[in-house]
Short mmCIF file of C-alpha atoms in Angstrom, two decimals:
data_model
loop_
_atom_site.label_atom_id
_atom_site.label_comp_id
_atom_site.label_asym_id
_atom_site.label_seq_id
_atom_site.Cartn_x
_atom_site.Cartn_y
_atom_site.Cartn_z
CA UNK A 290 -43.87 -152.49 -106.99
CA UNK A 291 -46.61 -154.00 -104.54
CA UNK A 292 -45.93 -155.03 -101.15
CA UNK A 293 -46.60 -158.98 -100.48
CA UNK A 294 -45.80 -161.35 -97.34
CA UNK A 295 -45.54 -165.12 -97.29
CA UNK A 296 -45.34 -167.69 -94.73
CA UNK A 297 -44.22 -171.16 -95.60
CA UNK A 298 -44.15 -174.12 -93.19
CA UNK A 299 -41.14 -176.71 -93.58
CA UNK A 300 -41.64 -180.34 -92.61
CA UNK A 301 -40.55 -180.77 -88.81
CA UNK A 302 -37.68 -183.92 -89.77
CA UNK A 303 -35.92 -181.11 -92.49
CA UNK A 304 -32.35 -180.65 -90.39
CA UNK A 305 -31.36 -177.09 -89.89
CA UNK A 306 -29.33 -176.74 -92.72
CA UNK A 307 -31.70 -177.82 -95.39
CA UNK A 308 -33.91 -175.17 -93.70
CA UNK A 309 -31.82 -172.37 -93.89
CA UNK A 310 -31.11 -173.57 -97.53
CA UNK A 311 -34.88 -173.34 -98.32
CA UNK A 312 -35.13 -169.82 -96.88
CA UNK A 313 -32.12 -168.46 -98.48
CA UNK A 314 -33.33 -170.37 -101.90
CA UNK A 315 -36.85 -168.46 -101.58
CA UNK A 316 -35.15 -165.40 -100.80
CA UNK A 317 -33.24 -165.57 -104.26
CA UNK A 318 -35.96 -166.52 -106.33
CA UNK A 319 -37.81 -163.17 -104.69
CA UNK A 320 -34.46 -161.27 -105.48
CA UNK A 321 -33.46 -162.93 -108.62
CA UNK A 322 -36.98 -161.88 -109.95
CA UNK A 323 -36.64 -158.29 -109.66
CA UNK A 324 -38.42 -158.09 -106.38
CA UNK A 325 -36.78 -156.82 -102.84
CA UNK A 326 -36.77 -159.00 -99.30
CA UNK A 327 -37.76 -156.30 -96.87
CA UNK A 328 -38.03 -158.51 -93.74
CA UNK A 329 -37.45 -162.41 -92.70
CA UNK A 330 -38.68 -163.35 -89.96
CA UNK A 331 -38.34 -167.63 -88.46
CA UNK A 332 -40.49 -168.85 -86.22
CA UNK A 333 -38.78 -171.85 -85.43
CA UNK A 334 -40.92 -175.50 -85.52
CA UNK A 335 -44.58 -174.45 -83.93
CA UNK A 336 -47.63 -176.94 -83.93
CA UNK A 337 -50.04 -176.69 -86.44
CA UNK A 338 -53.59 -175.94 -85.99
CA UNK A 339 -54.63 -179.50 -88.09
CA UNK A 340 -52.79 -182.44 -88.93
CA UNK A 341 -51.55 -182.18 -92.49
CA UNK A 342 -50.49 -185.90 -94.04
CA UNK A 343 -50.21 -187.07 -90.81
CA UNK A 344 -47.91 -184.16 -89.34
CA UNK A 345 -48.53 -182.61 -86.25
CA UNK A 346 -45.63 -179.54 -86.86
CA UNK A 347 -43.60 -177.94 -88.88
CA UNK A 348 -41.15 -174.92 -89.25
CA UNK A 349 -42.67 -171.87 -89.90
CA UNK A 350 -41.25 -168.76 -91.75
CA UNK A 351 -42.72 -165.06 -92.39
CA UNK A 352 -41.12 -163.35 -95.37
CA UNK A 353 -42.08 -159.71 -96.23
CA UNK A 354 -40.95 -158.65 -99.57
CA UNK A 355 -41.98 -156.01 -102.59
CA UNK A 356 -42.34 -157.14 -106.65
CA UNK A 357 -43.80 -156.77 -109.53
CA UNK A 358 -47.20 -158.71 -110.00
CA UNK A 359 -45.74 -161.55 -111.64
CA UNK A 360 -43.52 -162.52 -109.07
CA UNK A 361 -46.08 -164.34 -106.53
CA UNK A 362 -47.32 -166.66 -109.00
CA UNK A 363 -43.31 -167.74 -110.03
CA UNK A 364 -42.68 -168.09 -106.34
CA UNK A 365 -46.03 -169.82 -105.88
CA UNK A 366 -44.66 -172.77 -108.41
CA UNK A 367 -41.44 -172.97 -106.62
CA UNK A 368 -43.41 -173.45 -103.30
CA UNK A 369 -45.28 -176.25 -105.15
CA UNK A 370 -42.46 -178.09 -106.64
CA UNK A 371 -39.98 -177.94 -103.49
CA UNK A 372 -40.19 -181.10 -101.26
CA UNK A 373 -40.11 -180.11 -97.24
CA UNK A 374 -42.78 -177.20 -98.18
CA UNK A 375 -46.17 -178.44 -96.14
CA UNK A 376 -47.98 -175.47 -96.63
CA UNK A 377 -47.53 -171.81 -98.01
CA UNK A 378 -49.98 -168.72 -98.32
CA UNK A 379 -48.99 -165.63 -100.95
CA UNK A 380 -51.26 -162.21 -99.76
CA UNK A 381 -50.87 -158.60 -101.53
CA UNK A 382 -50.46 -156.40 -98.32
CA UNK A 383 -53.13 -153.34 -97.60
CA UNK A 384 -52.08 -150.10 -97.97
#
């Protein structure tokens, strides 16, 4: 298993709820496809460095996990399809 991290940014007018429903949704799809959530860590809403579609900020959320190479790009299309995601980055961690 490899090590990975990803940080996702929510839209800022997502309620609390629906974002601790994302996170705990990503989590499972991480878990659910054989892979292991090592660390979560919320930033809470921060600015972002650009405007993205007219958005100034948005909530922001580190995940550090470990899989099998396969996983990223399934958890990739999720990030794609989901509504609320602005932004999310996949990276292999160095050893």
């Amino acid at each position: 298993m490899r090590k990975y991290e990803t940080i996702f940014i929510l839209h800022p007018s997502t309620d609390e709820e629906s974002v601790k429903a994302s996170i705990e949704k990503f989590k499972g799809v991480i878990e659910n496809g054989g892979g292991v959530v090592d660390n979560v860590d919320f930033w809470g809403k921060r600015k972002l460095a650009y405007e993205i579609d007219k958005v100034g900020e948005g909530f922001y959320t580190l995940v550090e996990f470990s899989a099998n190479p396969e996983l990223p790009k399934e958890l990739d299309r999720i990030f794609r399809i989901t509504d609320g995601v602005i932004r999310h980055i996949i990276v292999k961690k160095e050893k």
